[in-house]
Amino acid sequence: MNNNQIGQLSALAICLGALAGCGGGSDNNLNQAVAANASEDSGQVKASGTVNTDGAQQGQGSGSGNETENDNNNNNSVDDEQTKYSQRGRVIDGYVSGATVWLDLNNNGQHDSDEPSAQSLDKGSYILELTESQRQCSVYVPTYVDVPVGAIDEDLGEVTEAYQLVLPPSLTAIDDDRMAAHVTPLTTVLWQSLSESDTFKGKSCAELQQNPGTLSELLSILRQTTNEVVAHYNISEQQLFSDYIANQDEQVKQLAERIVFGLKASLKKRLALAEQYPEALEIRVVHYQKKTESELRWYRDIAVFGKDDRTFFSETAQMDDALENVVFVEYLRNTTYQPWGNLGQYSEEVDLVKENAGDIGRCVYREGIAVTLDGITYTLSNTLDRTPESESQSCDWLQDFSARDARLLSITYGSELVNKYTQLEQRDGMLGALREWHSLADKHTVLDPAELANYFDQSGYELERTLNLPAFSWYKRSTDDSGDNRVEVERFADHEWRKTSYNSDGTYTRLCSEDGASWQSCPAN
């Protein structure tokens, strides 16, 4: 685990950082009962991809003869008075029959009663009957497949461990009502990246339809993620969304089997964590492979979120080849939250970081507060970095933050459509101001948030102004959603400006500047 990972606000870089061999994950927002056999309400194993635009006849086989039976298995059949639309495709690990396919219209990760669903039949074929409005929404939201114990994999036989597959939204206009929408382990890997984007997470169809700026950025994220997966696995985009069984593509088939191996292990661990943390709001588990030195090894990421953000636990561990035992914990983070009087929120965070199994590791401690005054949010956090005296010594919280190594300050301001943010890091020799802002847990009665606000007022924190506070590094950003498409302007401590203008088709234009006024093409990396 490198220093950049230590500094991340979240330790769980689900598959975007782990695309060095994503294996599969489980992610459930635990507002529903967890069942050991995990049928229609099984744990949420998230992944992402785009709808394949190959014709629906590709690899149809005998699946096309089961439309009447499939219609009868729909939980939400379209009335005769409504215009009928459909989404067709296959559930593929091997071809899987007996799975529940459903469209997550509100993007909450749960199969709600008003969301259309169908059973997969022979050769994994399914048909989702949709109303016109549901069909329009289908390009904005994911399609889930719950594979229960007892479903049939035509290659491996009866399924003995439940798992879930996901097809991400295409985020593009519907050109053909009959296009094939295959749901596979590879589309599931893609969803893991897209679903954790702050821009997309929890956004319903209606929200995305009403915000074209957000949609253009999401399409760009989806394109980028697709390219990363294609490059990593050395497969084409066509292979990524294909019926690899009908195409007799042994390379992709073996890759999919390896991913499902991780998906099953992730769901099993998530169910165990759900029993261990019954009050958890959300639990995520991802197994993936990455190369260490000359070997490809399995890793597992875990994140547990408590209600009201009061607790947070995350872990990255190297696993054995059976995904049963931890070889060593590479990264462990524990975070707790509590009110800071009536003024804001206080947090404590402890990281244990190891480079390898024989490393004693490092303990990184952070305390922080966040307060909002007149619509502007201010944060301050102090950091200590310590090395344990022995491997048996734990990273306990009893630390003196008056001896802090560094301090991070930020301000978030602007409006709903134009959001602005500035962050700066201060180190030794730069901590003279706000001298008493340490050991913060019980200081809400003696520290005045106005002092923190005043520190920023004359600092030049605005995007266009020069920062006049002492800083080891700083960063400024403006995100403008007031137009048809998002425009993001960033300014860095090394004097570089960068402007990213997103287009409606998901592409973007990036320009660079030294003064924020004269823009030209950015130099090649």
Short mmCIF file of C-alpha atoms in Angstrom, two decimals:
data_model
loop_
_atom_site.label_atom_id
_atom_site.label_comp_id
_atom_site.label_asym_id
_atom_site.label_seq_id
_atom_site.Cartn_x
_atom_site.Cartn_y
_atom_site.Cartn_z
CA MET A 1 0.00 0.00 0.00
CA ASN A 2 1.61 3.26 -1.11
CA ASN A 3 1.38 6.75 0.34
CA ASN A 4 -1.29 7.81 -2.14
CA GLN A 5 -3.52 5.03 -0.88
CA ILE A 6 -2.91 6.12 2.72
CA GLY A 7 -4.14 9.58 1.89
CA GLN A 8 -7.38 8.51 0.24
CA LEU A 9 -10.54 9.38 2.09
CA SER A 10 -11.83 5.89 1.30
CA ALA A 11 -9.65 2.82 1.36
CA LEU A 12 -11.89 0.89 -0.96
CA ALA A 13 -10.96 1.70 -4.57
CA ILE A 14 -13.39 -0.89 -5.87
CA CYS A 15 -11.95 -2.29 -9.05
CA LEU A 16 -10.91 1.02 -10.64
CA GLY A 17 -7.66 0.60 -8.76
CA ALA A 18 -8.12 -3.14 -8.73
CA LEU A 19 -8.56 -3.57 -12.45
CA ALA A 20 -5.24 -5.31 -12.21
CA GLY A 21 -7.44 -8.40 -12.11
CA CYS A 22 -10.93 -7.81 -10.71
CA GLY A 23 -12.41 -11.05 -9.51
CA GLY A 24 -15.85 -10.16 -8.23
CA GLY A 25 -17.59 -8.37 -5.44
CA SER A 26 -20.63 -8.24 -3.25
CA ASP A 27 -22.25 -5.00 -2.21
CA ASN A 28 -25.54 -4.77 -0.41
CA ASN A 29 -27.34 -1.86 1.11
CA LEU A 30 -28.80 -3.80 3.98
CA ASN A 31 -32.34 -2.50 4.18
CA GLN A 32 -33.71 -5.94 3.46
CA ALA A 33 -33.41 -9.32 5.13
CA VAL A 34 -30.36 -11.38 4.23
CA ALA A 35 -31.16 -14.94 3.24
CA ALA A 36 -28.54 -17.67 3.29
CA ASN A 37 -29.80 -19.09 0.02
CA ALA A 38 -30.01 -15.56 -1.44
CA SER A 39 -32.60 -15.91 -4.13
CA GLU A 40 -34.42 -12.78 -5.32
CA ASP A 41 -33.15 -10.64 -2.43
CA SER A 42 -29.58 -11.92 -2.43
CA GLY A 43 -26.61 -9.70 -1.52
CA GLN A 44 -25.82 -7.09 -4.06
CA VAL A 45 -22.82 -8.08 -6.14
CA LYS A 46 -22.19 -5.01 -8.22
CA ALA A 47 -20.47 -4.69 -11.57
CA SER A 48 -20.74 -2.65 -14.72
CA GLY A 49 -20.77 -2.60 -18.56
CA THR A 50 -22.80 -1.38 -21.50
CA VAL A 51 -25.61 -2.96 -23.46
CA ASN A 52 -24.33 -4.99 -26.40
CA THR A 53 -25.62 -3.65 -29.68
CA ASP A 54 -25.29 -6.97 -31.49
CA GLY A 55 -28.59 -8.12 -33.00
CA ALA A 56 -30.88 -10.09 -30.72
CA GLN A 57 -30.65 -13.09 -33.02
CA GLN A 58 -27.00 -13.67 -32.18
CA GLY A 59 -26.70 -17.04 -30.45
CA GLN A 60 -30.45 -17.25 -29.87
CA GLY A 61 -30.60 -21.03 -30.31
CA SER A 62 -33.72 -22.52 -28.79
CA GLY A 63 -34.16 -19.51 -26.51
CA SER A 64 -36.37 -17.81 -29.07
CA GLY A 65 -38.93 -20.56 -28.71
CA ASN A 66 -39.56 -19.79 -25.04
CA GLU A 67 -41.05 -16.32 -25.29
CA THR A 68 -44.51 -17.44 -24.18
CA GLU A 69 -43.11 -19.27 -21.17
CA ASN A 70 -40.96 -16.27 -20.34
CA ASP A 71 -43.97 -13.97 -20.53
CA ASN A 72 -45.75 -16.13 -17.99
CA ASN A 73 -42.84 -15.83 -15.59
CA ASN A 74 -42.82 -12.03 -15.57
CA ASN A 75 -43.71 -10.53 -12.20
CA ASN A 76 -44.72 -7.25 -13.82
CA SER A 77 -46.36 -8.09 -17.15
CA VAL A 78 -47.39 -5.13 -19.26
CA ASP A 79 -51.16 -4.66 -19.62
CA ASP A 80 -52.68 -5.01 -23.08
CA GLU A 81 -53.60 -1.32 -23.06
CA GLN A 82 -49.96 -0.32 -22.65
CA THR A 83 -47.44 -0.18 -25.46
CA LYS A 84 -45.16 -3.22 -25.12
CA TYR A 85 -41.41 -2.98 -25.21
CA SER A 86 -38.84 -5.54 -24.21
CA GLN A 87 -35.24 -6.01 -23.17
CA ARG A 88 -33.80 -9.32 -24.33
CA GLY A 89 -30.56 -11.11 -23.71
CA ARG A 90 -28.91 -14.00 -21.93
CA VAL A 91 -27.64 -14.76 -18.43
CA ILE A 92 -24.18 -16.17 -19.01
CA ASP A 93 -21.61 -17.81 -16.78
CA GLY A 94 -22.32 -20.96 -18.53
CA TYR A 95 -25.86 -20.36 -19.79
CA VAL A 96 -27.86 -20.00 -16.54
CA SER A 97 -31.57 -20.85 -16.29
CA GLY A 98 -33.72 -20.30 -13.21
CA ALA A 99 -32.22 -16.90 -12.36
CA THR A 100 -34.28 -13.76 -11.66
CA VAL A 101 -33.56 -10.83 -13.98
CA TRP A 102 -34.79 -7.40 -12.86
CA LEU A 103 -34.44 -3.75 -13.79
CA ASP A 104 -33.40 -1.46 -10.91
CA LEU A 105 -35.44 1.60 -11.90
CA ASN A 106 -34.54 3.68 -8.83
CA ASN A 107 -30.93 2.43 -8.65
CA ASN A 108 -31.14 1.47 -4.97
CA GLY A 109 -29.71 -2.03 -5.33
CA GLN A 110 -32.94 -3.66 -4.18
CA HIS A 111 -35.63 -5.48 -6.17
CA ASP A 112 -38.71 -3.40 -5.41
CA SER A 113 -42.23 -4.65 -6.11
CA ASP A 114 -42.87 -2.21 -8.97
CA GLU A 115 -39.71 -3.14 -10.89
CA PRO A 116 -40.08 -5.49 -13.88
CA SER A 117 -38.56 -8.95 -13.62
CA ALA A 118 -38.41 -12.27 -15.47
CA GLN A 119 -36.90 -15.74 -15.11
CA SER A 120 -34.05 -16.89 -17.33
CA LEU A 121 -34.89 -19.96 -19.38
CA ASP A 122 -33.17 -22.33 -21.80
CA LYS A 123 -29.67 -21.15 -22.79
CA GLY A 124 -30.02 -18.38 -20.23
CA SER A 125 -32.44 -16.39 -22.40
CA TYR A 126 -34.72 -13.81 -20.79
CA ILE A 127 -37.25 -11.23 -21.91
CA LEU A 128 -38.14 -8.28 -19.70
CA GLU A 129 -41.52 -6.81 -20.68
CA LEU A 130 -41.41 -3.05 -20.23
CA THR A 131 -43.74 -0.11 -20.53
CA GLU A 132 -42.60 2.76 -22.71
CA SER A 133 -41.40 4.76 -19.68
CA GLN A 134 -39.57 1.74 -18.25
CA ARG A 135 -37.86 1.16 -21.59
CA GLN A 136 -36.67 4.76 -21.65
CA CYS A 137 -35.34 4.32 -18.11
CA SER A 138 -33.55 1.08 -18.97
CA VAL A 139 -30.66 2.98 -20.56
CA TYR A 140 -30.02 4.88 -17.30
CA VAL A 141 -30.17 2.11 -14.67
CA PRO A 142 -28.60 -1.33 -14.15
CA THR A 143 -30.11 -4.75 -14.80
CA TYR A 144 -29.52 -7.24 -11.98
CA VAL A 145 -29.55 -11.04 -12.08
CA ASP A 146 -30.02 -13.00 -8.86
CA VAL A 147 -28.64 -16.52 -9.35
CA PRO A 148 -30.04 -18.65 -6.50
CA VAL A 149 -29.01 -22.04 -5.19
CA GLY A 150 -30.80 -24.53 -7.43
CA ALA A 151 -30.47 -22.55 -10.67
CA ILE A 152 -28.93 -24.52 -13.54
CA ASP A 153 -25.62 -23.66 -15.17
CA GLU A 154 -25.62 -25.59 -18.44
CA ASP A 155 -21.86 -26.16 -18.16
CA LEU A 156 -21.48 -26.91 -14.45
CA GLY A 157 -24.90 -28.19 -13.42
CA GLU A 158 -26.92 -27.09 -10.39
CA VAL A 159 -25.73 -23.91 -8.68
CA THR A 160 -24.65 -24.63 -5.09
CA GLU A 161 -23.59 -21.09 -4.08
CA ALA A 162 -25.77 -18.06 -4.80
CA TYR A 163 -24.29 -15.06 -6.59
CA GLN A 164 -25.37 -12.00 -8.52
CA LEU A 165 -24.54 -10.58 -11.93
CA VAL A 166 -25.17 -7.05 -13.18
CA LEU A 167 -25.40 -5.31 -16.54
CA PRO A 168 -24.71 -1.57 -16.27
CA PRO A 169 -26.77 0.99 -18.18
CA SER A 170 -25.73 1.94 -21.70
CA LEU A 171 -26.38 5.67 -20.97
CA THR A 172 -27.17 6.15 -24.67
CA ALA A 173 -30.38 6.62 -26.63
CA ILE A 174 -32.39 3.56 -27.63
CA ASP A 175 -31.86 2.78 -31.29
CA ASP A 176 -33.22 -0.77 -31.40
CA ASP A 177 -35.82 -2.16 -29.01
CA ARG A 178 -34.57 -5.70 -29.68
CA MET A 179 -30.85 -5.28 -28.99
CA ALA A 180 -29.24 -8.07 -26.97
CA ALA A 181 -28.47 -7.27 -23.34
CA HIS A 182 -26.28 -10.12 -22.10
CA VAL A 183 -25.47 -10.19 -18.39
CA THR A 184 -22.11 -11.80 -17.62
CA PRO A 185 -19.28 -11.80 -15.06
CA LEU A 186 -17.41 -9.31 -17.25
CA THR A 187 -20.27 -6.81 -17.27
CA THR A 188 -20.39 -7.29 -13.50
CA VAL A 189 -16.74 -6.23 -13.18
CA LEU A 190 -17.51 -3.05 -15.10
CA TRP A 191 -20.44 -2.22 -12.84
CA GLN A 192 -18.23 -2.32 -9.76
CA SER A 193 -16.35 0.71 -11.05
CA LEU A 194 -19.30 2.71 -12.34
CA SER A 195 -21.55 2.10 -9.32
CA GLU A 196 -19.01 3.55 -6.87
CA SER A 197 -18.68 6.81 -8.79
CA ASP A 198 -20.04 9.63 -6.62
CA THR A 199 -21.62 11.03 -9.76
CA PHE A 200 -23.71 7.90 -10.35
CA LYS A 201 -24.20 6.27 -6.95
CA GLY A 202 -27.87 6.19 -5.94
CA LYS A 203 -29.03 8.29 -8.90
CA SER A 204 -32.47 7.25 -10.12
CA CYS A 205 -33.61 7.23 -13.72
CA ALA A 206 -35.55 10.46 -13.20
CA GLU A 207 -32.54 12.26 -11.72
CA LEU A 208 -30.29 11.27 -14.61
CA GLN A 209 -32.90 12.20 -17.23
CA GLN A 210 -33.15 15.67 -15.72
CA ASN A 211 -29.40 16.34 -15.53
CA PRO A 212 -27.65 16.03 -18.90
CA GLY A 213 -24.43 17.40 -17.41
CA THR A 214 -24.21 14.46 -15.01
CA LEU A 215 -25.14 12.04 -17.79
CA SER A 216 -22.32 13.22 -20.05
CA GLU A 217 -19.78 12.76 -17.26
CA LEU A 218 -21.10 9.29 -16.46
CA LEU A 219 -20.84 8.24 -20.06
CA SER A 220 -17.24 9.42 -20.03
CA ILE A 221 -16.56 7.38 -16.87
CA LEU A 222 -18.16 4.33 -18.48
CA ARG A 223 -16.05 4.71 -21.61
CA GLN A 224 -12.87 5.09 -19.57
CA THR A 225 -13.67 2.08 -17.39
CA THR A 226 -14.51 -0.06 -20.41
CA ASN A 227 -11.19 0.85 -21.99
CA GLU A 228 -9.33 -0.06 -18.78
CA VAL A 229 -10.96 -3.48 -18.54
CA VAL A 230 -10.37 -4.19 -22.22
CA ALA A 231 -6.70 -3.20 -21.92
CA HIS A 232 -6.12 -5.18 -18.73
CA TYR A 233 -7.68 -8.44 -19.87
CA ASN A 234 -6.35 -8.08 -23.42
CA ILE A 235 -9.78 -8.65 -24.98
CA SER A 236 -11.78 -6.55 -27.40
CA GLU A 237 -14.82 -4.50 -26.45
CA GLN A 238 -16.90 -6.81 -28.63
CA GLN A 239 -15.70 -9.78 -26.57
CA LEU A 240 -16.51 -7.93 -23.37
CA PHE A 241 -20.24 -7.77 -24.14
CA SER A 242 -20.54 -10.89 -26.29
CA ASP A 243 -22.20 -14.27 -25.91
CA TYR A 244 -18.82 -15.92 -25.53
CA ILE A 245 -20.34 -19.40 -25.35
CA ALA A 246 -22.11 -19.11 -28.71
CA ASN A 247 -18.90 -17.64 -30.13
CA GLN A 248 -16.88 -20.55 -28.66
CA ASP A 249 -14.49 -18.00 -27.14
CA GLU A 250 -12.53 -20.13 -24.68
CA GLN A 251 -10.33 -17.23 -23.52
CA VAL A 252 -13.27 -15.15 -22.30
CA LYS A 253 -15.08 -18.19 -20.93
CA GLN A 254 -12.14 -19.08 -18.66
CA LEU A 255 -11.86 -15.46 -17.57
CA ALA A 256 -15.56 -15.38 -16.67
CA GLU A 257 -15.24 -18.57 -14.62
CA ARG A 258 -12.41 -16.98 -12.62
CA ILE A 259 -14.49 -13.87 -11.97
CA VAL A 260 -17.48 -15.93 -10.77
CA PHE A 261 -15.14 -17.74 -8.37
CA GLY A 262 -14.49 -14.35 -6.77
CA LEU A 263 -18.18 -13.33 -6.89
CA LYS A 264 -19.22 -16.40 -4.91
CA ALA A 265 -16.50 -15.87 -2.29
CA SER A 266 -17.52 -12.22 -1.95
CA LEU A 267 -21.18 -13.02 -1.35
CA LYS A 268 -20.28 -15.69 1.21
CA LYS A 269 -18.10 -13.22 3.14
CA ARG A 270 -20.71 -10.47 2.93
CA LEU A 271 -23.36 -12.75 4.45
CA ALA A 272 -20.98 -13.57 7.30
CA LEU A 273 -20.26 -9.87 7.88
CA ALA A 274 -23.99 -9.12 7.87
CA GLU A 275 -24.34 -11.42 10.88
CA GLN A 276 -21.29 -9.88 12.56
CA TYR A 277 -22.49 -6.30 11.96
CA PRO A 278 -26.31 -6.50 12.15
CA GLU A 279 -26.67 -2.71 12.36
CA ALA A 280 -24.60 -2.03 9.25
CA LEU A 281 -26.23 0.11 6.58
CA GLU A 282 -24.05 -1.19 3.77
CA ILE A 283 -21.42 -3.91 3.34
CA ARG A 284 -19.13 -4.26 0.33
CA VAL A 285 -16.82 -7.16 -0.45
CA VAL A 286 -14.67 -7.51 -3.57
CA HIS A 287 -12.25 -10.30 -4.50
CA TYR A 288 -9.82 -9.61 -7.32
CA GLN A 289 -6.44 -10.68 -8.68
CA LYS A 290 -3.38 -8.50 -9.11
CA LYS A 291 0.22 -9.17 -9.97
CA THR A 292 2.77 -8.94 -7.13
CA GLU A 293 6.34 -9.27 -8.34
CA SER A 294 6.07 -12.22 -10.76
CA GLU A 295 2.92 -13.87 -9.37
CA LEU A 296 -0.80 -13.27 -9.80
CA ARG A 297 -2.40 -13.30 -6.34
CA TRP A 298 -5.92 -12.97 -4.95
CA TYR A 299 -6.85 -9.96 -2.81
CA ARG A 300 -10.00 -9.04 -0.91
CA ASP A 301 -11.37 -5.56 -0.15
CA ILE A 302 -14.00 -5.10 2.57
CA ALA A 303 -15.91 -1.98 3.61
CA VAL A 304 -18.60 -1.78 6.31
CA PHE A 305 -20.66 1.39 6.69
CA GLY A 306 -22.68 2.13 9.81
CA LYS A 307 -25.91 4.07 10.07
CA ASP A 308 -25.58 7.84 9.91
CA ASP A 309 -21.90 7.38 8.96
CA ARG A 310 -21.05 6.71 12.60
CA THR A 311 -18.75 3.77 11.96
CA PHE A 312 -16.59 2.68 9.08
CA PHE A 313 -14.31 -0.31 8.72
CA SER A 314 -12.30 -1.27 5.66
CA GLU A 315 -9.62 -3.82 4.92
CA THR A 316 -7.41 -5.00 2.07
CA ALA A 317 -5.97 -8.49 2.55
CA GLN A 318 -4.00 -10.93 0.46
CA MET A 319 -5.86 -14.26 0.25
CA ASP A 320 -4.86 -17.85 -0.40
CA ASP A 321 -5.79 -19.44 -3.74
CA ALA A 322 -8.93 -21.02 -2.25
CA LEU A 323 -10.13 -17.60 -1.04
CA GLU A 324 -10.66 -19.13 2.40
CA ASN A 325 -7.74 -17.80 4.47
CA VAL A 326 -6.02 -14.42 4.86
CA VAL A 327 -2.30 -14.52 4.07
CA PHE A 328 -1.74 -11.06 5.57
CA VAL A 329 -3.66 -7.81 6.04
CA GLU A 330 -2.12 -5.17 3.81
CA TYR A 331 -4.36 -2.31 4.86
CA LEU A 332 -6.82 -1.90 7.73
CA ARG A 333 -8.85 1.22 8.51
CA ASN A 334 -11.24 1.88 11.37
CA THR A 335 -13.22 5.10 11.52
CA THR A 336 -15.75 6.37 14.04
CA TYR A 337 -17.98 9.44 13.82
CA GLN A 338 -19.75 11.48 16.46
CA PRO A 339 -21.40 14.90 16.69
CA TRP A 340 -19.08 17.77 17.50
CA GLY A 341 -21.45 19.43 19.93
CA ASN A 342 -24.16 21.16 17.91
CA LEU A 343 -21.62 22.57 15.49
CA GLY A 344 -20.73 19.72 13.16
CA GLN A 345 -19.20 16.26 13.01
CA TYR A 346 -16.04 14.80 14.55
CA SER A 347 -14.19 11.73 13.22
CA GLU A 348 -11.35 9.48 14.36
CA GLU A 349 -9.52 7.29 11.86
CA VAL A 350 -6.73 4.74 12.29
CA ASP A 351 -4.90 3.02 9.40
CA LEU A 352 -2.55 0.05 9.63
CA VAL A 353 -0.44 -0.21 6.49
CA LYS A 354 1.92 -3.07 5.56
CA GLU A 355 4.08 -3.58 2.49
CA ASN A 356 4.37 -7.37 2.84
CA ALA A 357 3.70 -10.25 5.24
CA GLY A 358 6.94 -9.65 7.18
CA ASP A 359 6.48 -5.89 7.56
CA ILE A 360 5.72 -4.52 11.06
CA GLY A 361 3.66 -1.84 9.37
CA ARG A 362 2.83 1.78 10.05
CA CYS A 363 0.02 3.37 12.05
CA VAL A 364 -1.54 6.47 10.53
CA TYR A 365 -3.90 8.41 12.82
CA ARG A 366 -6.32 11.16 11.79
CA GLU A 367 -8.77 13.29 13.71
CA GLY A 368 -11.03 15.74 11.98
CA ILE A 369 -14.01 18.05 12.22
CA ALA A 370 -16.47 19.36 9.62
CA VAL A 371 -18.67 22.40 10.26
CA THR A 372 -21.04 24.39 8.05
CA LEU A 373 -21.51 28.16 8.45
CA ASP A 374 -23.77 30.21 6.14
CA GLY A 375 -23.87 27.41 3.55
CA ILE A 376 -20.07 27.00 3.45
CA THR A 377 -18.51 23.79 4.76
CA TYR A 378 -15.10 23.89 6.45
CA THR A 379 -13.01 20.85 7.40
CA LEU A 380 -9.81 20.45 9.40
CA SER A 381 -7.96 17.21 10.08
CA ASN A 382 -4.68 16.43 11.88
CA THR A 383 -2.43 13.48 11.02
CA LEU A 384 0.17 11.44 12.94
CA ASP A 385 2.33 8.76 11.31
CA ARG A 386 3.93 6.28 13.71
CA THR A 387 5.79 2.94 13.45
CA PRO A 388 4.87 0.26 16.04
CA GLU A 389 7.68 -1.05 18.22
CA SER A 390 6.75 -4.65 17.41
CA GLU A 391 4.34 -6.61 15.22
CA SER A 392 2.20 -7.40 18.26
CA GLN A 393 1.66 -3.72 19.11
CA SER A 394 -1.73 -2.53 17.91
CA CYS A 395 -2.58 0.88 16.47
CA ASP A 396 -4.33 2.22 19.58
CA TRP A 397 -6.02 5.60 19.55
CA LEU A 398 -4.27 7.14 22.59
CA GLN A 399 -2.26 9.74 20.68
CA ASP A 400 -1.19 13.32 21.39
CA PHE A 401 -2.24 15.37 18.36
CA SER A 402 -0.38 18.42 19.59
CA ALA A 403 2.60 16.64 17.98
CA ARG A 404 0.79 16.29 14.64
CA ASP A 405 2.86 15.77 11.51
CA ALA A 406 0.47 17.43 9.08
CA ARG A 407 -2.86 19.24 8.80
CA LEU A 408 -5.40 19.16 5.97
CA LEU A 409 -7.90 22.02 5.51
CA SER A 410 -10.70 22.36 2.99
CA ILE A 411 -13.59 24.65 2.08
CA THR A 412 -16.64 23.76 -0.05
CA TYR A 413 -18.77 26.63 -1.33
CA GLY A 414 -20.76 27.87 -4.32
CA SER A 415 -24.27 26.78 -5.33
CA GLU A 416 -26.15 23.63 -6.24
CA LEU A 417 -25.26 24.00 -9.92
CA VAL A 418 -21.76 25.46 -9.51
CA ASN A 419 -19.84 23.72 -6.75
CA LYS A 420 -16.40 24.93 -5.70
CA TYR A 421 -13.77 23.30 -3.52
CA THR A 422 -10.30 24.16 -2.21
CA GLN A 423 -7.98 21.91 -0.20
CA LEU A 424 -4.54 22.58 1.25
CA GLU A 425 -2.02 20.53 3.20
CA GLN A 426 0.23 22.08 5.85
CA ARG A 427 3.25 20.44 7.48
CA ASP A 428 5.90 21.28 10.11
CA GLY A 429 6.63 24.98 10.24
CA MET A 430 3.23 25.87 8.78
CA LEU A 431 1.06 25.14 11.81
CA GLY A 432 1.43 28.40 13.75
CA ALA A 433 -2.10 29.59 13.07
CA LEU A 434 -5.06 27.70 14.59
CA ARG A 435 -2.56 26.52 17.18
CA GLU A 436 -5.17 25.08 19.55
CA TRP A 437 -7.03 23.13 16.85
CA HIS A 438 -5.80 19.68 17.84
CA SER A 439 -7.06 16.91 20.15
CA LEU A 440 -10.45 18.05 18.93
CA ALA A 441 -12.87 15.48 20.36
CA ASP A 442 -14.02 17.52 23.38
CA LYS A 443 -13.05 21.01 22.27
CA HIS A 444 -16.37 22.03 20.71
CA THR A 445 -17.06 24.09 23.85
CA VAL A 446 -13.82 26.09 23.63
CA LEU A 447 -13.12 26.37 19.89
CA ASP A 448 -15.13 28.76 17.74
CA PRO A 449 -15.82 27.66 14.15
CA ALA A 450 -15.78 31.34 13.18
CA GLU A 451 -12.03 31.27 13.80
CA LEU A 452 -11.68 28.57 11.17
CA ALA A 453 -13.87 30.53 8.77
CA ASN A 454 -11.85 33.71 9.36
CA TYR A 455 -8.63 31.83 8.61
CA PHE A 456 -10.00 31.12 5.13
CA ASP A 457 -11.62 34.51 4.51
CA GLN A 458 -8.44 36.33 3.51
CA SER A 459 -6.59 33.25 2.25
CA GLY A 460 -7.25 33.55 -1.46
CA TYR A 461 -9.11 30.25 -1.45
CA GLU A 462 -11.21 31.25 -4.49
CA LEU A 463 -10.32 29.57 -7.77
CA GLU A 464 -9.11 32.72 -9.50
CA ARG A 465 -7.09 34.15 -6.60
CA THR A 466 -3.58 33.32 -5.44
CA LEU A 467 -3.48 31.30 -2.22
CA ASN A 468 -1.58 33.24 0.45
CA LEU A 469 -1.64 30.67 3.26
CA PRO A 470 1.45 28.55 3.97
CA ALA A 471 0.91 25.21 2.23
CA PHE A 472 2.95 22.15 1.32
CA SER A 473 0.45 21.51 -1.47
CA TRP A 474 -3.00 22.76 -2.53
CA TYR A 475 -5.76 22.08 -5.05
CA LYS A 476 -8.78 24.08 -6.29
CA ARG A 477 -11.77 22.94 -8.34
CA SER A 478 -14.96 24.36 -9.84
CA THR A 479 -17.68 22.01 -11.16
CA ASP A 480 -20.24 23.83 -13.32
CA ASP A 481 -23.51 22.02 -14.13
CA SER A 482 -25.45 25.16 -15.07
CA GLY A 483 -25.23 24.44 -18.81
CA ASP A 484 -26.25 21.46 -20.90
CA ASN A 485 -23.00 19.63 -20.09
CA ARG A 486 -20.60 19.70 -17.16
CA VAL A 487 -17.50 21.89 -17.24
CA GLU A 488 -14.81 21.27 -14.62
CA VAL A 489 -11.90 23.63 -14.02
CA GLU A 490 -9.00 22.55 -11.78
CA ARG A 491 -6.01 24.49 -10.50
CA PHE A 492 -2.93 22.87 -9.02
CA ALA A 493 -0.08 24.00 -6.79
CA ASP A 494 2.44 23.56 -9.64
CA HIS A 495 0.71 26.49 -11.45
CA GLU A 496 -1.13 24.26 -13.93
CA TRP A 497 -4.79 24.89 -14.79
CA ARG A 498 -6.90 22.20 -16.43
CA LYS A 499 -10.39 22.52 -17.97
CA THR A 500 -12.48 19.49 -18.87
CA SER A 501 -15.62 20.07 -20.98
CA TYR A 502 -17.89 17.03 -21.25
CA ASN A 503 -19.95 16.37 -24.36
CA SER A 504 -23.40 14.79 -24.54
CA ASP A 505 -21.98 11.60 -26.09
CA GLY A 506 -19.63 11.02 -23.12
CA THR A 507 -16.49 12.29 -24.80
CA TYR A 508 -14.70 15.28 -23.38
CA THR A 509 -12.25 17.99 -24.36
CA ARG A 510 -9.37 18.81 -22.01
CA LEU A 511 -7.38 22.02 -22.20
CA CYS A 512 -4.48 23.32 -20.10
CA SER A 513 -3.34 26.77 -19.07
CA GLU A 514 -0.69 28.50 -17.00
CA ASP A 515 -2.87 31.48 -16.06
CA GLY A 516 -6.51 30.34 -16.38
CA ALA A 517 -7.07 32.75 -19.26
CA SER A 518 -5.16 31.39 -22.25
CA TRP A 519 -6.02 27.75 -22.98
CA GLN A 520 -4.35 25.23 -25.28
CA SER A 521 -4.19 21.47 -25.74
CA CYS A 522 -2.64 19.66 -22.80
CA PRO A 523 0.81 18.11 -23.34
CA ALA A 524 0.90 14.34 -23.83
CA ASN A 525 1.51 12.33 -20.67
#
